CSV table of C-alpha atoms in Angstrom, one decimal:
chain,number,residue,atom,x,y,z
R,1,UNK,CA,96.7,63.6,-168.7
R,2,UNK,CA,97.6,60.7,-170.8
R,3,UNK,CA,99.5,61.5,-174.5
R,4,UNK,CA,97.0,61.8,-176.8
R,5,UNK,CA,95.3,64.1,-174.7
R,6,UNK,CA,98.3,66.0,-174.8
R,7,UNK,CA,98.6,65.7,-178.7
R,8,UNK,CA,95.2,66.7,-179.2
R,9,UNK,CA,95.7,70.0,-177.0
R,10,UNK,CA,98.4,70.6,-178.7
R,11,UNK,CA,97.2,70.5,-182.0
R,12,UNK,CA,94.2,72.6,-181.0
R,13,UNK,CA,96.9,75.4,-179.5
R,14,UNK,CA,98.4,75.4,-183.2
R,15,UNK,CA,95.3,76.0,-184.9
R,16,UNK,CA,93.9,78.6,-182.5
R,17,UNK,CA,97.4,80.0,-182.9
R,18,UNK,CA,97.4,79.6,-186.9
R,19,UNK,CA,93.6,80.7,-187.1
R,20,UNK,CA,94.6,84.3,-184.9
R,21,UNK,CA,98.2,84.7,-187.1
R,22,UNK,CA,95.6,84.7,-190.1
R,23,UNK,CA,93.2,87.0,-189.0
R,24,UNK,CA,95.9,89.4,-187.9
R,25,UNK,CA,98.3,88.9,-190.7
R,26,UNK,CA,96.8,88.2,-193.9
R,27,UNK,CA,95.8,91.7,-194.8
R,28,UNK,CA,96.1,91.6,-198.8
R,29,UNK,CA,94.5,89.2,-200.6
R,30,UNK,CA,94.6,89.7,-204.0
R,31,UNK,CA,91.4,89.9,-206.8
R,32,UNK,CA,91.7,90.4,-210.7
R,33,UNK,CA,89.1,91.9,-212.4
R,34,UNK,CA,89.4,92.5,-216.5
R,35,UNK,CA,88.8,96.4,-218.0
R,36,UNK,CA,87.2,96.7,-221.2
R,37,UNK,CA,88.1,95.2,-224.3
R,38,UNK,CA,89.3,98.9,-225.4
R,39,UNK,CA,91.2,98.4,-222.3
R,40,UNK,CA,89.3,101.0,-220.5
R,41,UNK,CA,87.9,100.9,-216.7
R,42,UNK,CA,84.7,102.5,-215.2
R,43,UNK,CA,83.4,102.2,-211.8
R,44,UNK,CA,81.2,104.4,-209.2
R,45,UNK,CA,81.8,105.2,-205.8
R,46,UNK,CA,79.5,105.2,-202.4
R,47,UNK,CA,80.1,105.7,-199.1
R,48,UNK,CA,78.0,105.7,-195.7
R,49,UNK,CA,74.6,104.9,-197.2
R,50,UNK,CA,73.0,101.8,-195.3
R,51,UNK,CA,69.9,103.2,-193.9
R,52,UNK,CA,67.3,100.7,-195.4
R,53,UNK,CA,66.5,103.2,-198.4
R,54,UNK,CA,65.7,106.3,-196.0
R,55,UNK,CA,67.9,109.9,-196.2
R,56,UNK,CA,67.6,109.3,-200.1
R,57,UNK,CA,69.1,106.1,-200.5
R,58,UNK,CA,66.6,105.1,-202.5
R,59,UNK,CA,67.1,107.8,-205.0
R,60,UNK,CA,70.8,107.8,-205.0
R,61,UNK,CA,70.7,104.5,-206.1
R,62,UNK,CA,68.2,105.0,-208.2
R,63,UNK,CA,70.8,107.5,-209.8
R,64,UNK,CA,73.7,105.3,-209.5
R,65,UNK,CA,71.7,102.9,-211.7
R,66,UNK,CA,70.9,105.7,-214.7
R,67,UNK,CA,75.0,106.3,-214.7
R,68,UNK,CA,76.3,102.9,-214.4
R,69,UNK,CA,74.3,102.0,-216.8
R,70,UNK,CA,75.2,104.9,-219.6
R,71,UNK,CA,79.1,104.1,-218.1
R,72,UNK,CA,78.9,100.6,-218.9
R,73,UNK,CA,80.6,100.6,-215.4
R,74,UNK,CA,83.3,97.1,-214.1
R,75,UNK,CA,82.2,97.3,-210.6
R,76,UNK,CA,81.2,99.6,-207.4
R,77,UNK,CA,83.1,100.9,-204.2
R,78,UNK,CA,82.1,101.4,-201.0
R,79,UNK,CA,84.0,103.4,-198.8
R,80,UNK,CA,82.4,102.3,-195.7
R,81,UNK,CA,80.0,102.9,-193.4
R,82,UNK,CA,77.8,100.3,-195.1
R,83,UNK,CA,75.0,99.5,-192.1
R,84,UNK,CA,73.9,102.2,-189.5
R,85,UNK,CA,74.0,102.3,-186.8
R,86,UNK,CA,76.1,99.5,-185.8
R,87,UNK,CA,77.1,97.4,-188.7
R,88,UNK,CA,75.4,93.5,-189.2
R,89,UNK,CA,74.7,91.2,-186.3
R,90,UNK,CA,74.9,88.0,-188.1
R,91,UNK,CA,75.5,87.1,-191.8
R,92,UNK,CA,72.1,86.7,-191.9
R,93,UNK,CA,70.8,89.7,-190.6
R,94,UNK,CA,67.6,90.9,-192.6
R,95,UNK,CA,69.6,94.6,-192.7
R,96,UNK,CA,71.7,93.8,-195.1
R,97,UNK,CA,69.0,93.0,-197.5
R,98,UNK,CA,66.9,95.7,-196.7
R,99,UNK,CA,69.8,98.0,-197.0
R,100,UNK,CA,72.1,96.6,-199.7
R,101,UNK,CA,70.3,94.0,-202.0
R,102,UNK,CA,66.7,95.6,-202.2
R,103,UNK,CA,68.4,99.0,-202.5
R,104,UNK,CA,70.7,98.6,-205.6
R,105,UNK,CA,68.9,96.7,-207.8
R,106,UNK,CA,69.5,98.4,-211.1
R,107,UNK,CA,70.7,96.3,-213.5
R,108,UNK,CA,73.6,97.9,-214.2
R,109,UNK,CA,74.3,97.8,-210.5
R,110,UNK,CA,74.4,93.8,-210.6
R,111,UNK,CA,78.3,93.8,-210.9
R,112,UNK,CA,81.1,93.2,-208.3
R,113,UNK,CA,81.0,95.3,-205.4
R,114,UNK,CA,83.9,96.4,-203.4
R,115,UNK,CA,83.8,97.1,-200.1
R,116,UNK,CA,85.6,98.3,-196.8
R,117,UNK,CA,84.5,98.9,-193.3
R,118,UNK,CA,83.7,102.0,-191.7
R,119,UNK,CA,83.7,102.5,-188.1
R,120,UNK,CA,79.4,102.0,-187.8
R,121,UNK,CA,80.8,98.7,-189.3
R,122,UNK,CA,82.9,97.9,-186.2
R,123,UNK,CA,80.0,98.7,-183.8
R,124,UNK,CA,78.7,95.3,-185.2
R,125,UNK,CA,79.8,92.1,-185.4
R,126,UNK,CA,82.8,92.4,-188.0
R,127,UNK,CA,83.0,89.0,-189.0
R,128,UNK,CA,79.3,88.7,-189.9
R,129,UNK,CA,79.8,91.6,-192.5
R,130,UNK,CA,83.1,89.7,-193.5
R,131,UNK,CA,81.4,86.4,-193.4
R,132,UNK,CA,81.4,84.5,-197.2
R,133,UNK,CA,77.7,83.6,-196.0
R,134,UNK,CA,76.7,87.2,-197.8
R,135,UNK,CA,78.3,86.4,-200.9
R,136,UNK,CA,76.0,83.2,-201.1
R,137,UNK,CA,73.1,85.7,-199.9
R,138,UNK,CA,74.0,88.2,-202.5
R,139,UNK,CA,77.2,87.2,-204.7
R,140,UNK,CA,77.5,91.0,-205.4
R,141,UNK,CA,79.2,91.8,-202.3
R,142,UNK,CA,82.9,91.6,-201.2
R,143,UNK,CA,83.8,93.0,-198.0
R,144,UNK,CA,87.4,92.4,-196.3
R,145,UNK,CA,89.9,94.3,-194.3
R,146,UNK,CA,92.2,95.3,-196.7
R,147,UNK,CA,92.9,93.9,-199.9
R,148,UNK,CA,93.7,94.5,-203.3
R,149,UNK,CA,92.5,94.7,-206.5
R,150,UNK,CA,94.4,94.1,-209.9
R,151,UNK,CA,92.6,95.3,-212.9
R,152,UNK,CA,95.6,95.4,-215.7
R,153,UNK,CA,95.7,99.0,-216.1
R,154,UNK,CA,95.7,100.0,-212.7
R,155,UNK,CA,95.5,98.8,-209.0
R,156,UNK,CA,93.1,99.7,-206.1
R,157,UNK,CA,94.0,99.4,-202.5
R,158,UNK,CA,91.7,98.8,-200.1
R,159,UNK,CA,93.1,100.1,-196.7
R,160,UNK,CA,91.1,99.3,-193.3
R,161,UNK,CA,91.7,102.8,-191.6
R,162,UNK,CA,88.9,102.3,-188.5
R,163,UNK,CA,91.9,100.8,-186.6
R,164,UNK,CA,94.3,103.7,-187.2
R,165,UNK,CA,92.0,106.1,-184.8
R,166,UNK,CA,93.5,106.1,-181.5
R,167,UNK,CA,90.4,107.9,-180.6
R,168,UNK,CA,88.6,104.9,-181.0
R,169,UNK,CA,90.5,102.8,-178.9
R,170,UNK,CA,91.2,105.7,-176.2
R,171,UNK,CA,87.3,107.1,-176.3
R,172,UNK,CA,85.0,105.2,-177.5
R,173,UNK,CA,81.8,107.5,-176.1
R,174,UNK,CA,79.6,104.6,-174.8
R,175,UNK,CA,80.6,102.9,-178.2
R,176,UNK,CA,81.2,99.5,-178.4
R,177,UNK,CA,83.8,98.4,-181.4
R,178,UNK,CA,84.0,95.0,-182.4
R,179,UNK,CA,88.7,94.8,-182.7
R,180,UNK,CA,88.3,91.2,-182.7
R,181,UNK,CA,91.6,90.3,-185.2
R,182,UNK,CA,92.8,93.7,-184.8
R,183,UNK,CA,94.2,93.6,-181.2
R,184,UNK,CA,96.8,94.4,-180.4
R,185,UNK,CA,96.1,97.5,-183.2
R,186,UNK,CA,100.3,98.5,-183.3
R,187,UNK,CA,100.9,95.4,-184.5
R,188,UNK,CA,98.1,94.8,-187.1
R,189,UNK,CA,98.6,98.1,-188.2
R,190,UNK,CA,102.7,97.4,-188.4
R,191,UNK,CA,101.7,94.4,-191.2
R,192,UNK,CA,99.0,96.7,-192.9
R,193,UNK,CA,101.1,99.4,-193.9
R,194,UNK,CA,104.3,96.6,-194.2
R,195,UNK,CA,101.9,94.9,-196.8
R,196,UNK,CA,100.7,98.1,-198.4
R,197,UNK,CA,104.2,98.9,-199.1
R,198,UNK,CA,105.3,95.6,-200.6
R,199,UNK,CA,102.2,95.4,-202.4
R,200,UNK,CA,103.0,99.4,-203.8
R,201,UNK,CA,106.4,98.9,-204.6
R,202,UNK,CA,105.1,95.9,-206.6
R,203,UNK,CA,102.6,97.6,-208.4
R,204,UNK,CA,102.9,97.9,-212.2
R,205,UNK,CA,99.2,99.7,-212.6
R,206,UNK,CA,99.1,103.2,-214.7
R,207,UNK,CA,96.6,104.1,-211.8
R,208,UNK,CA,97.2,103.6,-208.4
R,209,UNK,CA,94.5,104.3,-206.0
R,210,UNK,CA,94.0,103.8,-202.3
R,211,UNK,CA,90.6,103.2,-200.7
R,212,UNK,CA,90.2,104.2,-197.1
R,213,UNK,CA,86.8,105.2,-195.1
R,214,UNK,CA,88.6,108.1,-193.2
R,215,UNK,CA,89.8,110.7,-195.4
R,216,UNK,CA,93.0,112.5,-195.2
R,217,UNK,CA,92.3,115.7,-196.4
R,218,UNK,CA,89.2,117.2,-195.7
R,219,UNK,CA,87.5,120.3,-194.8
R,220,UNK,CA,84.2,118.2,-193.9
R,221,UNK,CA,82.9,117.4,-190.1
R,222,UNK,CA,85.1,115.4,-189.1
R,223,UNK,CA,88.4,116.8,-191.4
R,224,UNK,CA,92.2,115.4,-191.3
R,225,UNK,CA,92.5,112.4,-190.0
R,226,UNK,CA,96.2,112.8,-187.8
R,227,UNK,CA,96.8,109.1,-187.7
R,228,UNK,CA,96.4,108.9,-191.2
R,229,UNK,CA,98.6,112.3,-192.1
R,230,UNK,CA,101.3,110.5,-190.0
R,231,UNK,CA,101.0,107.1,-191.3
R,232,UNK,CA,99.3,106.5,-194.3
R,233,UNK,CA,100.5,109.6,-196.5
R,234,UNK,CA,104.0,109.6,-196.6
R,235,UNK,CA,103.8,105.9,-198.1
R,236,UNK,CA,100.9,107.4,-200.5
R,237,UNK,CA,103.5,110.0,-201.8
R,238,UNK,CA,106.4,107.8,-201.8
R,239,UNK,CA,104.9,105.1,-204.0
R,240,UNK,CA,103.5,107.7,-206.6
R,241,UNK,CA,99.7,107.1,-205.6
R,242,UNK,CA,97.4,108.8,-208.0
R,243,UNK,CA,94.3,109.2,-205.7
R,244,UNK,CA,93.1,108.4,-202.4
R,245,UNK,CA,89.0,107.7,-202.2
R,246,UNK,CA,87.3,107.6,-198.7
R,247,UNK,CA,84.2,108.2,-197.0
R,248,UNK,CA,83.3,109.0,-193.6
R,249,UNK,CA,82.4,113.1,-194.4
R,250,UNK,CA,79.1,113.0,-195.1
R,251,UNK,CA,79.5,115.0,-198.0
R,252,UNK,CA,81.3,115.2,-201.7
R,253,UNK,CA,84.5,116.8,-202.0
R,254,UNK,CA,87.5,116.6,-204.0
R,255,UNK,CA,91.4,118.3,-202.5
R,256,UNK,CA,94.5,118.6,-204.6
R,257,UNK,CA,97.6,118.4,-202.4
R,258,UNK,CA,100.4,121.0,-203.3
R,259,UNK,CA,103.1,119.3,-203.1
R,260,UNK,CA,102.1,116.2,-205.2
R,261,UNK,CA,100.0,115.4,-208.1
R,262,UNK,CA,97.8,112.9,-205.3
R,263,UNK,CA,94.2,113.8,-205.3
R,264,UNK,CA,91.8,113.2,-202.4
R,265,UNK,CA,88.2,112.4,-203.2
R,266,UNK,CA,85.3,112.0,-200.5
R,267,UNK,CA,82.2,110.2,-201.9
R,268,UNK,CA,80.1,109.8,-198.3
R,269,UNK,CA,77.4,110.5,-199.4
R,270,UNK,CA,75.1,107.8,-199.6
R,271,UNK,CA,72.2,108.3,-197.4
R,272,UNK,CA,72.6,110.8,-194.5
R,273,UNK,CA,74.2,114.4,-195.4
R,274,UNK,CA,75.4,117.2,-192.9
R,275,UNK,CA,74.0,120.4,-194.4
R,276,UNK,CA,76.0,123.3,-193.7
R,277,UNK,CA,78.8,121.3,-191.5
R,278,UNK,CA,82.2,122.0,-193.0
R,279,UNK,CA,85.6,124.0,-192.1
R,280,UNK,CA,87.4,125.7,-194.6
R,281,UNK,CA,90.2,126.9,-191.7
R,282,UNK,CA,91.1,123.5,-190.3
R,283,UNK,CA,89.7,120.8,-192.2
R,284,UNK,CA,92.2,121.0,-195.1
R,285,UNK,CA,95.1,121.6,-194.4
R,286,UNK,CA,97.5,122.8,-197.1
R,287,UNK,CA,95.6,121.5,-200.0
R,288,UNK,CA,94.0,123.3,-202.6
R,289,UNK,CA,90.1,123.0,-202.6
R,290,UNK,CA,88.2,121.9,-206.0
R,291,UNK,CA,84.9,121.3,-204.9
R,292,UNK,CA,82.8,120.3,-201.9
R,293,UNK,CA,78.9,119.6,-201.7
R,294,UNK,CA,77.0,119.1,-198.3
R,295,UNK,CA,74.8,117.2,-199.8
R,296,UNK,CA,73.6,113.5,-200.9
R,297,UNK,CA,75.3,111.7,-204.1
R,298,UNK,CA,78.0,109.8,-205.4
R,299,UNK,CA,80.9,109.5,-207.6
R,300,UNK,CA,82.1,107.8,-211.2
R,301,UNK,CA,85.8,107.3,-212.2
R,302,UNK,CA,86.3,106.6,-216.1
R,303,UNK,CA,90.2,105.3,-216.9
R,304,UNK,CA,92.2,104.7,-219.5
R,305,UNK,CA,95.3,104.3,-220.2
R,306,UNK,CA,96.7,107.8,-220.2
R,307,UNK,CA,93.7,109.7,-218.6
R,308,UNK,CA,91.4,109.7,-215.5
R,309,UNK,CA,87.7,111.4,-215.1
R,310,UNK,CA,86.4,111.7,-212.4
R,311,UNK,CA,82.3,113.0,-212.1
R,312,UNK,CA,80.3,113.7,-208.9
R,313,UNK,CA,76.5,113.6,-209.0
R,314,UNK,CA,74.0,114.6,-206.7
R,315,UNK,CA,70.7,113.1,-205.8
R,316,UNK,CA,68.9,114.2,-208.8
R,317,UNK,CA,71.8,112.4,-211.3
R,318,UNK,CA,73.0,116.6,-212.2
R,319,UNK,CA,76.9,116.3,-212.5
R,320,UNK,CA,78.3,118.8,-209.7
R,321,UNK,CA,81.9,118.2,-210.2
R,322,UNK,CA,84.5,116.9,-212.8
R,323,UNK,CA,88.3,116.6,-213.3
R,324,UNK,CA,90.5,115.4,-215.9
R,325,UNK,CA,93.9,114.2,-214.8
R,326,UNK,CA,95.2,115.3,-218.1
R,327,UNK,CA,94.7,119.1,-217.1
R,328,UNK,CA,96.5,118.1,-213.5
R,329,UNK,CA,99.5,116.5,-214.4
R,330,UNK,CA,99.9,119.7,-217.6
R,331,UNK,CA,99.6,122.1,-214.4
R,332,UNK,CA,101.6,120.7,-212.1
R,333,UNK,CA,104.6,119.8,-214.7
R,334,UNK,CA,104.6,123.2,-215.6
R,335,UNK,CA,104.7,124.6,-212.1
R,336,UNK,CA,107.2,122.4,-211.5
């Protein structure tokens, strides 16, 4: 093998080397987005609700569309499990218009959408649903690992918790996962939480909020994620983080830890709900119980500077749920 053989091998070893050290490492990028000119932030939540309109899709979004749109909402969240059964197979597969763009297409809906995986997104080919080649499809959608979101009066976290699940990993049930940039998981999840807690410690937001698809607390189907309990909390706790919003539960629920003035919010319910499937004995743990609904819907957070409401709504647009953070913090000082 003559030198420049050698060179150009080279070379291509320090870009495959600097491409992988990328898709491993660089966990947070950041995005601003501006709040009101009152200096006031509304968005909606979603979660698990790909299904090409059916299980109600159609009318939650047709829902989501009334409220954003009487909200004058910033942008949407998705906590994950955005294409069933097993994510996108390419950037341009026809699924994610027939279950994203033709879906929620309320004008109020045309605004920035946030997005994590889920782990129906890792049964697919990841990088498709992370591919730039959607935002050109539909410049809606942003969809990355984890990353973060600065929006002046407060900051939004987006965590990529399919990786946490040792289940996953150790029995998958004839399910393929896509871990491509993930392996090997101790390590990417060493620089997630690293970067989560540089990027908390950092933070100068009134509101902090982590997104996640797996919840921590929950008394739904699948309830308490361990890893997450083990992991993810302490640092939520440590840094003062307001709420934690996930998916996953099929459901809507909301859980006030004891201990903490951190609330935990489910909004799954996008499409598909699990009548009837809860457990009140082991899903939740030690927290106290506001509300849960085993049924379809979704979820609105209104901020400003000194308050938080939060508002969940079922398929017919009724409000099922609300809480004030003002009343929380008055409680828990005073218990305190």
């Amino acid at each position: 093998m003559d030198g420049s053989c050698k060179h150009c091998l080279k070379w291509m070893w320090v870009a495959c080397f600097y491409f992988e050290f990328m898709l491993v490492s660089a966990e947070f990028q950041r995005f601003q987005h501006p709040v009101k000119a009152d200096g006031s932030l509304s968005f909606l939540v979603i979660g698990d609700w790909g299904r090409k309109g059916a299980y109600n899709q159609s009318q939650v979004a047709l829902q989501m569309g009334k409220v954003g749109e009487k909200l004058g909402i910033d942008f949407v969240i998705s906590t994950g499990d955005n294409f069933y059964e097993k994510g996108l197979a390419t950037p341009y597969d026809p699924h994610f218009k027939h279950s994203f763009t033709n879906i929620y297409s309320a004008n109020s809906l045309q605004k920035q959408w946030y997005s994590v995986l889920g782990n129906h997104d890792y049964r697919g080919d990841v990088q498709a649903q992370l591919s730039p080649i959607l935002r050109k499809i539909d410049s809606r959608w942003l969809c990355l690992r984890s990353f973060l979101v600065n929006t002046e009066i407060a900051e939004l976290f987006f965590i990529d918790t399919t990786p946490f699940v040792d289940e996953y990993f150790r029995n998958p049930k004839h399910q393929k996962f896509d871990w491509r940039g993930v392996i090997p998981s101790n390590k990417y999840l060493t620089r997630v939480l690293k970067e989560l807690r540089c990027a908390l410690r950092e933070s100068v937001g009134k509101w902090k909020i982590v997104i996640g698809h797996h919840p921590i607390s929950s008394i739904g189907h699948h309830g308490q994620t361990k890893e997450l309990i083990t992991l993810l909390l302490p640092i939520l706790e440590a840094y003062n983080v307001d709420m934690y919003i996930n998916g996953h539960d099929h459901c809507l629920q909301h859980l006030s830890s004891i201990t903490s003035p951190l609330q935990f919010f489910t909004s799954g319910g996008g499409s598909k709900a699990w009548k009837g499937d809860f457990d009140y004995l082991d899903g939740g743990g030690d927290d106290e119980i506001k509300f849960y609904y085993d049924g379809q819907g979704f979820m609105s957070v209104e901020l400003t500077p000194t308050n938080a409401k939060i508002a969940f709504y079922d398929v017919s647009g009724n409000v099922l749920h609300s809480f004030n953070s003002n009343q929380l913090y008055y409680t828990y000082s005073t218990e305190m």
